[in-house]
Amino acid sequence: MLAYIIRRLLMLIPVLIGMSLITFSIVHLIPGNPAQTILGEQATPEAIAELEERLGLNEPYWVQYGLYVKGLLSGDLGTSLRTRTPIAEEIVPFLAATIELTFFAMAFAIIVGVNAGIISAWKQNSWFDYTSMLIALIGVSMPVFWLALMQQWIFAQELQWLPAFGRQNPRDPVETVTHLYLIDSLLSGRLDQFWTTIKHLILPGVALGTIPMAIIARMTRSSMLEVLRSDYIRTSRAKGVHQFFIIYGHALKNAMIPVLTVVGLQTGTLLGGAILTETIFSFPGMGWYMYEAISNRDYPVIQSGILVIALIFVLINLMVDLLYAWLDPRINFR
């Protein structure tokens, strides 16, 4: 297992180099003078020269790339052109908000999707099987923006059960330590703020997690049906083992390998694709942060935001690969 982990970590090196090259090249792929493009047509020659000097655009390409990598290794992601704030400091609360929202959405997707898939396979061709797969089909076909707007209309405007916007109560802000409000509210002993944070996560989390939930449910059902037809499952049934222990004690572990692939891909997709959901719910996460950067042509922020999201995506895939090896030790020898 240790050799497998080391081998997988070494494989990350070329991936990280490729990611840094792509994100670094973003500014250089802009047609014309990047400084002119960033500052706009009304920029003065002095302002353009100052920005070129600050971004190191007068240096050769590989020298610029070396300085960029050196800055990354020291934790320097550059400075926002709009706010004049170091991006490494500015990005933390937005990244924490997106991580919290993504994991809430994936927790919803995994809990509902896996259990729906298991029960559908267990009760194949029953009313529950047909109903859950119909809901999964509707869920995977439903546009996220339409579902988000319907949620706001029904649960926020008509029923007034849940807040429609934001991440916390602006009149009683959470005292931030980690910028993960669920953790910060527990650290400060404020269970009322913990519940308020949960309420702000429910609508965007369900909107974001509905499509992954539907995909996970269908994948779990398919994988479980295949495992339940295996010889060792038939042997367990012949021995009189209770159906509950057959499913959760023997079949589920083997059926989870293809489901883990879906979970890993969907988590990475949610981290990078939450722009629409965060914009509809005015949720101050990475999607909202990137939207503001794109609107203001803040290229260093766009560059760093893409790099951070790509890095998290790579780390999630690494975790999924390590879970493969844990679920099926034969993977160590491949």
C-alpha atoms as a printed R data frame, in Angstrom:
    type eleno elety resid chain resno       x       y       z
1   ATOM     1    CA   MET     A     1   0.000   0.000   0.000
2   ATOM     2    CA   LEU     A     2   2.838   2.391   0.855
3   ATOM     3    CA   ALA     A     3   4.560   1.730  -2.495
4   ATOM     4    CA   TYR     A     4   1.254   2.375  -4.281
5   ATOM     5    CA   ILE     A     5   0.789   5.687  -2.437
6   ATOM     6    CA   ILE     A     6   4.350   6.791  -3.274
7   ATOM     7    CA   ARG     A     7   3.876   5.808  -6.925
8   ATOM     8    CA   ARG     A     8   0.637   7.786  -7.133
9   ATOM     9    CA   LEU     A     9   2.248  10.837  -5.483
10  ATOM    10    CA   LEU     A    10   5.141  10.745  -7.971
11  ATOM    11    CA   MET     A    11   2.631  10.614 -10.820
12  ATOM    12    CA   LEU     A    12   1.245  13.936  -9.579
13  ATOM    13    CA   ILE     A    13   4.466  15.783 -10.438
14  ATOM    14    CA   PRO     A    14   3.977  15.937 -14.258
15  ATOM    15    CA   VAL     A    15   0.281  16.683 -13.708
16  ATOM    16    CA   LEU     A    16   1.107  19.652 -11.469
17  ATOM    17    CA   ILE     A    17   3.724  20.924 -13.940
18  ATOM    18    CA   GLY     A    18   1.163  20.712 -16.758
19  ATOM    19    CA   MET     A    19  -1.442  22.539 -14.667
20  ATOM    20    CA   SER     A    20   0.980  25.351 -13.826
21  ATOM    21    CA   LEU     A    21   1.990  25.711 -17.500
22  ATOM    22    CA   ILE     A    22  -1.635  25.933 -18.642
23  ATOM    23    CA   THR     A    23  -2.686  28.451 -16.005
24  ATOM    24    CA   PHE     A    24   0.476  30.500 -16.562
25  ATOM    25    CA   SER     A    25  -0.169  30.589 -20.306
26  ATOM    26    CA   ILE     A    26  -3.661  32.060 -19.833
27  ATOM    27    CA   VAL     A    27  -2.370  35.634 -19.721
28  ATOM    28    CA   HIS     A    28  -0.002  34.982 -22.646
29  ATOM    29    CA   LEU     A    29  -2.783  33.525 -24.805
30  ATOM    30    CA   ILE     A    30  -4.634  36.846 -24.711
31  ATOM    31    CA   PRO     A    31  -4.431  38.387 -28.220
32  ATOM    32    CA   GLY     A    32  -2.328  41.547 -28.348
33  ATOM    33    CA   ASN     A    33  -0.661  43.136 -25.335
34  ATOM    34    CA   PRO     A    34  -1.909  41.411 -22.140
35  ATOM    35    CA   ALA     A    35  -1.395  44.577 -20.065
36  ATOM    36    CA   GLN     A    36  -3.378  46.633 -22.589
37  ATOM    37    CA   THR     A    37  -6.152  44.027 -22.561
38  ATOM    38    CA   ILE     A    38  -6.279  43.932 -18.767
39  ATOM    39    CA   LEU     A    39  -6.333  47.718 -18.318
40  ATOM    40    CA   GLY     A    40  -8.595  48.497 -21.272
41  ATOM    41    CA   GLU     A    41  -8.420  50.785 -24.275
42  ATOM    42    CA   GLN     A    42  -8.312  53.977 -22.183
43  ATOM    43    CA   ALA     A    43  -5.155  52.990 -20.278
44  ATOM    44    CA   THR     A    44  -2.193  55.336 -20.456
45  ATOM    45    CA   PRO     A    45   1.236  54.140 -21.695
46  ATOM    46    CA   GLU     A    46   2.605  54.715 -18.187
47  ATOM    47    CA   ALA     A    47  -0.047  52.478 -16.617
48  ATOM    48    CA   ILE     A    48   0.596  49.784 -19.234
49  ATOM    49    CA   ALA     A    49   4.353  49.953 -18.622
50  ATOM    50    CA   GLU     A    50   3.808  49.769 -14.849
51  ATOM    51    CA   LEU     A    51   1.579  46.692 -15.169
52  ATOM    52    CA   GLU     A    52   4.025  45.004 -17.576
53  ATOM    53    CA   GLU     A    53   6.781  45.594 -15.036
54  ATOM    54    CA   ARG     A    54   4.626  44.289 -12.160
55  ATOM    55    CA   LEU     A    55   3.596  41.151 -14.048
56  ATOM    56    CA   GLY     A    56   7.126  40.606 -15.384
57  ATOM    57    CA   LEU     A    57   5.896  40.673 -18.965
58  ATOM    58    CA   ASN     A    58   9.191  42.218 -20.164
59  ATOM    59    CA   GLU     A    59  11.107  39.064 -19.224
60  ATOM    60    CA   PRO     A    60  11.506  36.010 -21.548
61  ATOM    61    CA   TYR     A    61   8.685  33.446 -21.348
62  ATOM    62    CA   TRP     A    62  10.634  30.768 -19.448
63  ATOM    63    CA   VAL     A    63  12.029  33.337 -16.994
64  ATOM    64    CA   GLN     A    64   8.461  34.497 -16.317
65  ATOM    65    CA   TYR     A    65   7.364  30.894 -15.848
66  ATOM    66    CA   GLY     A    66  10.234  30.240 -13.435
67  ATOM    67    CA   LEU     A    67   9.284  33.296 -11.376
68  ATOM    68    CA   TYR     A    68   5.638  32.186 -11.438
69  ATOM    69    CA   VAL     A    69   6.497  28.681 -10.159
70  ATOM    70    CA   LYS     A    70   8.832  30.174  -7.534
71  ATOM    71    CA   GLY     A    71   5.960  32.359  -6.326
72  ATOM    72    CA   LEU     A    72   3.583  29.385  -6.224
73  ATOM    73    CA   LEU     A    73   6.031  27.322  -4.174
74  ATOM    74    CA   SER     A    74   6.222  30.162  -1.636
75  ATOM    75    CA   GLY     A    75   2.425  30.495  -1.537
76  ATOM    76    CA   ASP     A    76   2.269  33.655  -3.666
77  ATOM    77    CA   LEU     A    77  -0.683  33.525  -6.077
78  ATOM    78    CA   GLY     A    78  -0.244  37.117  -7.223
79  ATOM    79    CA   THR     A    79  -2.266  40.261  -6.506
80  ATOM    80    CA   SER     A    80  -5.800  41.092  -7.553
81  ATOM    81    CA   LEU     A    81  -5.911  43.957 -10.054
82  ATOM    82    CA   ARG     A    82  -9.331  45.027  -8.771
83  ATOM    83    CA   THR     A    83  -8.837  45.010  -4.996
84  ATOM    84    CA   ARG     A    84  -5.000  45.267  -4.857
85  ATOM    85    CA   THR     A    85  -5.070  42.423  -2.277
86  ATOM    86    CA   PRO     A    86  -2.850  39.316  -2.323
87  ATOM    87    CA   ILE     A    87  -4.952  36.563  -3.886
88  ATOM    88    CA   ALA     A    88  -3.669  33.948  -1.412
89  ATOM    89    CA   GLU     A    89  -5.367  35.923   1.393
90  ATOM    90    CA   GLU     A    90  -8.429  37.007  -0.546
91  ATOM    91    CA   ILE     A    91  -9.332  33.591  -1.921
92  ATOM    92    CA   VAL     A    92  -9.509  31.730   1.426
93  ATOM    93    CA   PRO     A    93 -13.075  32.627   2.543
94  ATOM    94    CA   PHE     A    94 -14.466  32.066  -0.965
95  ATOM    95    CA   LEU     A    95 -12.704  28.713  -1.278
96  ATOM    96    CA   ALA     A    96 -13.904  27.677   2.195
97  ATOM    97    CA   ALA     A    97 -17.490  28.575   1.263
98  ATOM    98    CA   THR     A    98 -17.359  26.483  -1.921
99  ATOM    99    CA   ILE     A    99 -15.754  23.525  -0.118
100 ATOM   100    CA   GLU     A   100 -18.493  23.660   2.536
101 ATOM   101    CA   LEU     A   101 -21.240  23.884  -0.084
102 ATOM   102    CA   THR     A   102 -19.710  21.138  -2.254
103 ATOM   103    CA   PHE     A   103 -19.327  18.683   0.614
104 ATOM   104    CA   PHE     A   104 -22.869  19.434   1.818
105 ATOM   105    CA   ALA     A   105 -24.172  18.799  -1.714
106 ATOM   106    CA   MET     A   106 -22.124  15.598  -2.078
107 ATOM   107    CA   ALA     A   107 -23.203  14.370   1.375
108 ATOM   108    CA   PHE     A   108 -26.822  14.811   0.251
109 ATOM   109    CA   ALA     A   109 -26.077  13.108  -3.080
110 ATOM   110    CA   ILE     A   110 -24.223  10.151  -1.532
111 ATOM   111    CA   ILE     A   111 -26.623   9.503   1.365
112 ATOM   112    CA   VAL     A   112 -29.759   9.684  -0.782
113 ATOM   113    CA   GLY     A   113 -28.266   8.253  -3.984
114 ATOM   114    CA   VAL     A   114 -26.432   5.253  -2.488
115 ATOM   115    CA   ASN     A   115 -29.348   4.192  -0.274
116 ATOM   116    CA   ALA     A   116 -31.875   4.653  -3.081
117 ATOM   117    CA   GLY     A   117 -29.662   2.572  -5.391
118 ATOM   118    CA   ILE     A   118 -29.213  -0.173  -2.771
119 ATOM   119    CA   ILE     A   119 -32.921  -0.457  -1.998
120 ATOM   120    CA   SER     A   120 -33.794  -0.373  -5.722
121 ATOM   121    CA   ALA     A   121 -31.414  -3.277  -6.365
122 ATOM   122    CA   TRP     A   122 -32.654  -5.121  -3.271
123 ATOM   123    CA   LYS     A   123 -36.301  -4.625  -4.279
124 ATOM   124    CA   GLN     A   124 -35.767  -4.906  -8.042
125 ATOM   125    CA   ASN     A   125 -38.901  -4.401 -10.158
126 ATOM   126    CA   SER     A   126 -40.893  -3.186  -7.117
127 ATOM   127    CA   TRP     A   127 -42.815   0.099  -6.889
128 ATOM   128    CA   PHE     A   128 -39.866   1.626  -4.969
129 ATOM   129    CA   ASP     A   129 -37.463   0.593  -7.756
130 ATOM   130    CA   TYR     A   130 -39.617   2.135 -10.494
131 ATOM   131    CA   THR     A   131 -40.328   5.303  -8.479
132 ATOM   132    CA   SER     A   132 -36.740   5.955  -7.421
133 ATOM   133    CA   MET     A   133 -35.360   5.382 -10.921
134 ATOM   134    CA   LEU     A   134 -38.041   7.698 -12.360
135 ATOM   135    CA   ILE     A   135 -37.030  10.384  -9.844
136 ATOM   136    CA   ALA     A   136 -33.367   9.771 -10.735
137 ATOM   137    CA   LEU     A   137 -34.175  10.188 -14.441
138 ATOM   138    CA   ILE     A   138 -36.009  13.453 -13.732
139 ATOM   139    CA   GLY     A   139 -33.168  14.619 -11.471
140 ATOM   140    CA   VAL     A   140 -30.428  14.012 -14.029
141 ATOM   141    CA   SER     A   141 -32.497  15.748 -16.744
142 ATOM   142    CA   MET     A   142 -33.532  18.805 -14.726
143 ATOM   143    CA   PRO     A   143 -31.624  22.086 -15.361
144 ATOM   144    CA   VAL     A   144 -29.902  23.283 -12.178
145 ATOM   145    CA   PHE     A   145 -30.995  26.913 -12.620
146 ATOM   146    CA   TRP     A   146 -34.672  25.908 -12.989
147 ATOM   147    CA   LEU     A   147 -34.551  23.722  -9.872
148 ATOM   148    CA   ALA     A   148 -32.810  26.514  -7.917
149 ATOM   149    CA   LEU     A   149 -35.449  29.081  -8.928
150 ATOM   150    CA   MET     A   150 -38.306  26.672  -8.058
151 ATOM   151    CA   GLN     A   151 -36.743  26.036  -4.646
152 ATOM   152    CA   GLN     A   152 -36.481  29.762  -3.964
153 ATOM   153    CA   TRP     A   153 -40.096  30.308  -5.015
154 ATOM   154    CA   ILE     A   154 -41.586  27.406  -3.000
155 ATOM   155    CA   PHE     A   155 -39.420  27.107   0.129
156 ATOM   156    CA   ALA     A   156 -38.214  30.685   0.539
157 ATOM   157    CA   GLN     A   157 -40.952  32.917  -0.869
158 ATOM   158    CA   GLU     A   158 -44.180  30.904  -0.413
159 ATOM   159    CA   LEU     A   159 -43.473  28.722   2.642
160 ATOM   160    CA   GLN     A   160 -40.698  30.918   4.119
161 ATOM   161    CA   TRP     A   161 -39.008  27.865   5.607
162 ATOM   162    CA   LEU     A   162 -35.494  28.544   4.350
163 ATOM   163    CA   PRO     A   163 -33.419  31.616   3.377
164 ATOM   164    CA   ALA     A   164 -33.105  32.302  -0.336
165 ATOM   165    CA   PHE     A   165 -29.782  34.135  -0.349
166 ATOM   166    CA   GLY     A   166 -26.426  34.376   1.381
167 ATOM   167    CA   ARG     A   167 -24.391  32.151   3.647
168 ATOM   168    CA   GLN     A   168 -25.203  33.448   7.141
169 ATOM   169    CA   ASN     A   169 -27.426  35.861   9.040
170 ATOM   170    CA   PRO     A   170 -25.860  39.307   8.311
171 ATOM   171    CA   ARG     A   171 -27.202  40.634  11.661
172 ATOM   172    CA   ASP     A   172 -25.400  37.870  13.594
173 ATOM   173    CA   PRO     A   173 -22.215  37.003  11.656
174 ATOM   174    CA   VAL     A   174 -20.185  33.905  12.495
175 ATOM   175    CA   GLU     A   175 -16.859  34.556  14.199
176 ATOM   176    CA   THR     A   176 -14.469  33.134  11.607
177 ATOM   177    CA   VAL     A   177 -11.464  30.963  12.426
178 ATOM   178    CA   THR     A   178 -11.341  28.422   9.608
179 ATOM   179    CA   HIS     A   179 -13.906  30.241   7.372
180 ATOM   180    CA   LEU     A   180 -15.891  26.969   7.388
181 ATOM   181    CA   TYR     A   181 -18.967  28.289   9.174
182 ATOM   182    CA   LEU     A   182 -20.229  24.873  10.290
183 ATOM   183    CA   ILE     A   183 -16.947  24.286  12.123
184 ATOM   184    CA   ASP     A   184 -16.539  27.880  13.315
185 ATOM   185    CA   SER     A   185 -20.018  27.988  14.848
186 ATOM   186    CA   LEU     A   186 -19.295  24.744  16.736
187 ATOM   187    CA   LEU     A   187 -15.919  26.055  17.903
188 ATOM   188    CA   SER     A   188 -17.631  29.129  19.354
189 ATOM   189    CA   GLY     A   189 -20.390  27.001  20.919
190 ATOM   190    CA   ARG     A   190 -23.134  28.761  18.910
191 ATOM   191    CA   LEU     A   191 -25.560  25.992  17.967
192 ATOM   192    CA   ASP     A   192 -28.052  28.631  16.755
193 ATOM   193    CA   GLN     A   193 -25.474  29.847  14.199
194 ATOM   194    CA   PHE     A   194 -24.739  26.211  13.253
195 ATOM   195    CA   TRP     A   195 -28.433  25.677  12.460
196 ATOM   196    CA   THR     A   196 -28.603  28.993  10.595
197 ATOM   197    CA   THR     A   197 -25.627  27.926   8.459
198 ATOM   198    CA   ILE     A   198 -27.304  24.570   7.738
199 ATOM   199    CA   LYS     A   199 -30.482  26.381   6.623
200 ATOM   200    CA   HIS     A   200 -28.462  28.572   4.239
201 ATOM   201    CA   LEU     A   201 -26.816  25.455   2.754
202 ATOM   202    CA   ILE     A   202 -29.960  23.373   2.172
203 ATOM   203    CA   LEU     A   203 -31.380  25.068  -0.943
204 ATOM   204    CA   PRO     A   204 -28.097  25.576  -2.878
205 ATOM   205    CA   GLY     A   205 -26.805  22.206  -1.643
206 ATOM   206    CA   VAL     A   206 -29.864  20.309  -2.868
207 ATOM   207    CA   ALA     A   207 -29.857  22.210  -6.186
208 ATOM   208    CA   LEU     A   208 -26.175  21.420  -6.680
209 ATOM   209    CA   GLY     A   209 -26.408  17.818  -5.481
210 ATOM   210    CA   THR     A   210 -29.512  16.672  -7.362
211 ATOM   211    CA   ILE     A   211 -27.753  15.632 -10.596
212 ATOM   212    CA   PRO     A   212 -24.909  13.780  -8.760
213 ATOM   213    CA   MET     A   213 -27.567  12.135  -6.547
214 ATOM   214    CA   ALA     A   214 -29.405  10.827  -9.594
215 ATOM   215    CA   ILE     A   215 -26.206   9.553 -11.246
216 ATOM   216    CA   ILE     A   216 -25.013   7.866  -8.024
217 ATOM   217    CA   ALA     A   217 -28.414   6.197  -7.506
218 ATOM   218    CA   ARG     A   218 -28.416   4.721 -11.017
219 ATOM   219    CA   MET     A   219 -24.771   3.632 -10.776
220 ATOM   220    CA   THR     A   220 -25.258   2.064  -7.316
221 ATOM   221    CA   ARG     A   221 -28.321   0.122  -8.471
222 ATOM   222    CA   SER     A   222 -26.507  -1.205 -11.533
223 ATOM   223    CA   SER     A   223 -23.377  -2.159  -9.598
224 ATOM   224    CA   MET     A   224 -25.333  -3.768  -6.743
225 ATOM   225    CA   LEU     A   225 -27.408  -5.881  -9.146
226 ATOM   226    CA   GLU     A   226 -24.206  -7.225 -10.695
227 ATOM   227    CA   VAL     A   227 -22.659  -8.041  -7.306
228 ATOM   228    CA   LEU     A   228 -25.862  -9.594  -5.933
229 ATOM   229    CA   ARG     A   229 -25.747 -12.135  -8.787
230 ATOM   230    CA   SER     A   230 -22.234 -13.286  -7.776
231 ATOM   231    CA   ASP     A   231 -21.509 -16.803  -6.527
232 ATOM   232    CA   TYR     A   232 -20.325 -15.703  -3.081
233 ATOM   233    CA   ILE     A   233 -23.604 -13.844  -2.518
234 ATOM   234    CA   ARG     A   234 -25.584 -16.951  -3.475
235 ATOM   235    CA   THR     A   235 -23.394 -18.946  -1.058
236 ATOM   236    CA   SER     A   236 -24.126 -16.465   1.742
237 ATOM   237    CA   ARG     A   237 -27.861 -16.769   1.069
238 ATOM   238    CA   ALA     A   238 -27.593 -20.572   1.098
239 ATOM   239    CA   LYS     A   239 -25.928 -20.359   4.524
240 ATOM   240    CA   GLY     A   240 -28.904 -18.402   5.808
241 ATOM   241    CA   VAL     A   241 -27.160 -15.043   6.303
242 ATOM   242    CA   HIS     A   242 -29.680 -12.242   6.797
243 ATOM   243    CA   GLN     A   243 -30.319 -10.130   3.676
244 ATOM   244    CA   PHE     A   244 -29.313  -6.923   5.479
245 ATOM   245    CA   PHE     A   245 -25.831  -8.304   6.321
246 ATOM   246    CA   ILE     A   246 -25.440  -9.726   2.799
247 ATOM   247    CA   ILE     A   247 -26.015  -6.291   1.293
248 ATOM   248    CA   TYR     A   248 -24.207  -4.023   3.751
249 ATOM   249    CA   GLY     A   249 -21.598  -6.539   4.972
250 ATOM   250    CA   HIS     A   250 -20.590  -8.316   1.751
251 ATOM   251    CA   ALA     A   251 -22.003  -6.758  -1.425
252 ATOM   252    CA   LEU     A   252 -21.747  -3.022  -0.767
253 ATOM   253    CA   LYS     A   253 -17.944  -2.862  -0.478
254 ATOM   254    CA   ASN     A   254 -17.414  -4.507  -3.888
255 ATOM   255    CA   ALA     A   255 -20.210  -2.519  -5.484
256 ATOM   256    CA   MET     A   256 -18.754   0.814  -4.357
257 ATOM   257    CA   ILE     A   257 -15.695   0.842  -6.686
258 ATOM   258    CA   PRO     A   258 -17.512   2.184  -9.804
259 ATOM   259    CA   VAL     A   259 -19.604   4.444  -7.547
260 ATOM   260    CA   LEU     A   260 -16.411   5.973  -6.121
261 ATOM   261    CA   THR     A   261 -15.362   6.953  -9.650
262 ATOM   262    CA   VAL     A   262 -18.619   8.840 -10.085
263 ATOM   263    CA   VAL     A   263 -18.309  10.472  -6.647
264 ATOM   264    CA   GLY     A   264 -14.770  11.682  -7.379
265 ATOM   265    CA   LEU     A   265 -15.625  13.093 -10.802
266 ATOM   266    CA   GLN     A   266 -18.835  14.727  -9.568
267 ATOM   267    CA   THR     A   267 -17.088  16.330  -6.570
268 ATOM   268    CA   GLY     A   268 -14.480  17.879  -8.839
269 ATOM   269    CA   THR     A   269 -17.178  19.003 -11.247
270 ATOM   270    CA   LEU     A   270 -19.156  20.655  -8.450
271 ATOM   271    CA   LEU     A   271 -16.085  22.502  -7.166
272 ATOM   272    CA   GLY     A   272 -15.466  24.017 -10.568
273 ATOM   273    CA   GLY     A   273 -19.024  24.285 -11.793
274 ATOM   274    CA   ALA     A   274 -20.875  25.923  -8.935
275 ATOM   275    CA   ILE     A   275 -20.833  29.350 -10.624
276 ATOM   276    CA   LEU     A   276 -24.501  29.271 -11.659
277 ATOM   277    CA   THR     A   277 -25.806  27.984  -8.318
278 ATOM   278    CA   GLU     A   278 -23.695  30.392  -6.270
279 ATOM   279    CA   THR     A   279 -24.779  33.309  -8.444
280 ATOM   280    CA   ILE     A   280 -28.515  32.467  -8.120
281 ATOM   281    CA   PHE     A   281 -28.285  32.103  -4.334
282 ATOM   282    CA   SER     A   282 -25.780  34.993  -3.898
283 ATOM   283    CA   PHE     A   283 -23.561  32.458  -2.148
284 ATOM   284    CA   PRO     A   284 -20.064  33.967  -1.701
285 ATOM   285    CA   GLY     A   285 -18.022  31.023  -2.967
286 ATOM   286    CA   MET     A   286 -15.408  30.421  -5.665
287 ATOM   287    CA   GLY     A   287 -18.036  30.513  -8.411
288 ATOM   288    CA   TRP     A   288 -19.187  33.955  -7.338
289 ATOM   289    CA   TYR     A   289 -15.540  35.053  -6.876
290 ATOM   290    CA   MET     A   290 -14.588  33.867 -10.364
291 ATOM   291    CA   TYR     A   291 -17.695  35.472 -11.874
292 ATOM   292    CA   GLU     A   292 -16.682  38.816 -10.363
293 ATOM   293    CA   ALA     A   293 -13.103  38.355 -11.625
294 ATOM   294    CA   ILE     A   294 -14.269  37.536 -15.162
295 ATOM   295    CA   SER     A   295 -16.674  40.499 -15.152
296 ATOM   296    CA   ASN     A   296 -13.816  42.825 -14.139
297 ATOM   297    CA   ARG     A   297 -11.183  41.132 -16.322
298 ATOM   298    CA   ASP     A   298  -9.087  40.437 -13.216
299 ATOM   299    CA   TYR     A   299  -6.807  37.940 -14.978
300 ATOM   300    CA   PRO     A   300  -4.469  37.110 -12.049
301 ATOM   301    CA   VAL     A   301  -7.537  36.071 -10.010
302 ATOM   302    CA   ILE     A   302  -8.901  34.004 -12.911
303 ATOM   303    CA   GLN     A   303  -5.480  32.401 -13.358
304 ATOM   304    CA   SER     A   304  -5.111  31.544  -9.655
305 ATOM   305    CA   GLY     A   305  -8.729  30.437  -9.280
306 ATOM   306    CA   ILE     A   306  -8.384  27.925 -12.119
307 ATOM   307    CA   LEU     A   307  -5.123  26.634 -10.639
308 ATOM   308    CA   VAL     A   308  -6.613  26.163  -7.151
309 ATOM   309    CA   ILE     A   309  -9.720  24.374  -8.471
310 ATOM   310    CA   ALA     A   310  -7.588  22.143 -10.704
311 ATOM   311    CA   LEU     A   311  -5.321  21.308  -7.759
312 ATOM   312    CA   ILE     A   312  -8.289  20.307  -5.597
313 ATOM   313    CA   PHE     A   313  -9.670  18.217  -8.479
314 ATOM   314    CA   VAL     A   314  -6.320  16.371  -8.726
315 ATOM   315    CA   LEU     A   315  -6.218  15.776  -4.957
316 ATOM   316    CA   ILE     A   316  -9.775  14.392  -5.005
317 ATOM   317    CA   ASN     A   317  -8.807  11.964  -7.764
318 ATOM   318    CA   LEU     A   318  -5.794  10.929  -5.685
319 ATOM   319    CA   MET     A   319  -8.063  10.222  -2.707
320 ATOM   320    CA   VAL     A   320 -10.377   8.170  -4.939
321 ATOM   321    CA   ASP     A   321  -7.429   6.116  -6.234
322 ATOM   322    CA   LEU     A   322  -6.288   5.443  -2.660
323 ATOM   323    CA   LEU     A   323  -9.812   4.370  -1.722
324 ATOM   324    CA   TYR     A   324  -9.756   1.961  -4.687
325 ATOM   325    CA   ALA     A   325  -6.664   0.316  -3.223
326 ATOM   326    CA   TRP     A   326  -8.335   0.117   0.184
327 ATOM   327    CA   LEU     A   327 -11.519  -1.443  -1.207
328 ATOM   328    CA   ASP     A   328  -9.685  -3.830  -3.569
329 ATOM   329    CA   PRO     A   329  -6.064  -4.619  -2.491
330 ATOM   330    CA   ARG     A   330  -5.391  -6.250  -5.891
331 ATOM   331    CA   ILE     A   331  -5.134  -2.728  -7.341
332 ATOM   332    CA   ASN     A   332  -1.775  -2.383  -5.516
333 ATOM   333    CA   PHE     A   333  -0.190  -4.789  -7.965
334 ATOM   334    CA   ARG     A   334  -1.475  -3.226 -11.184
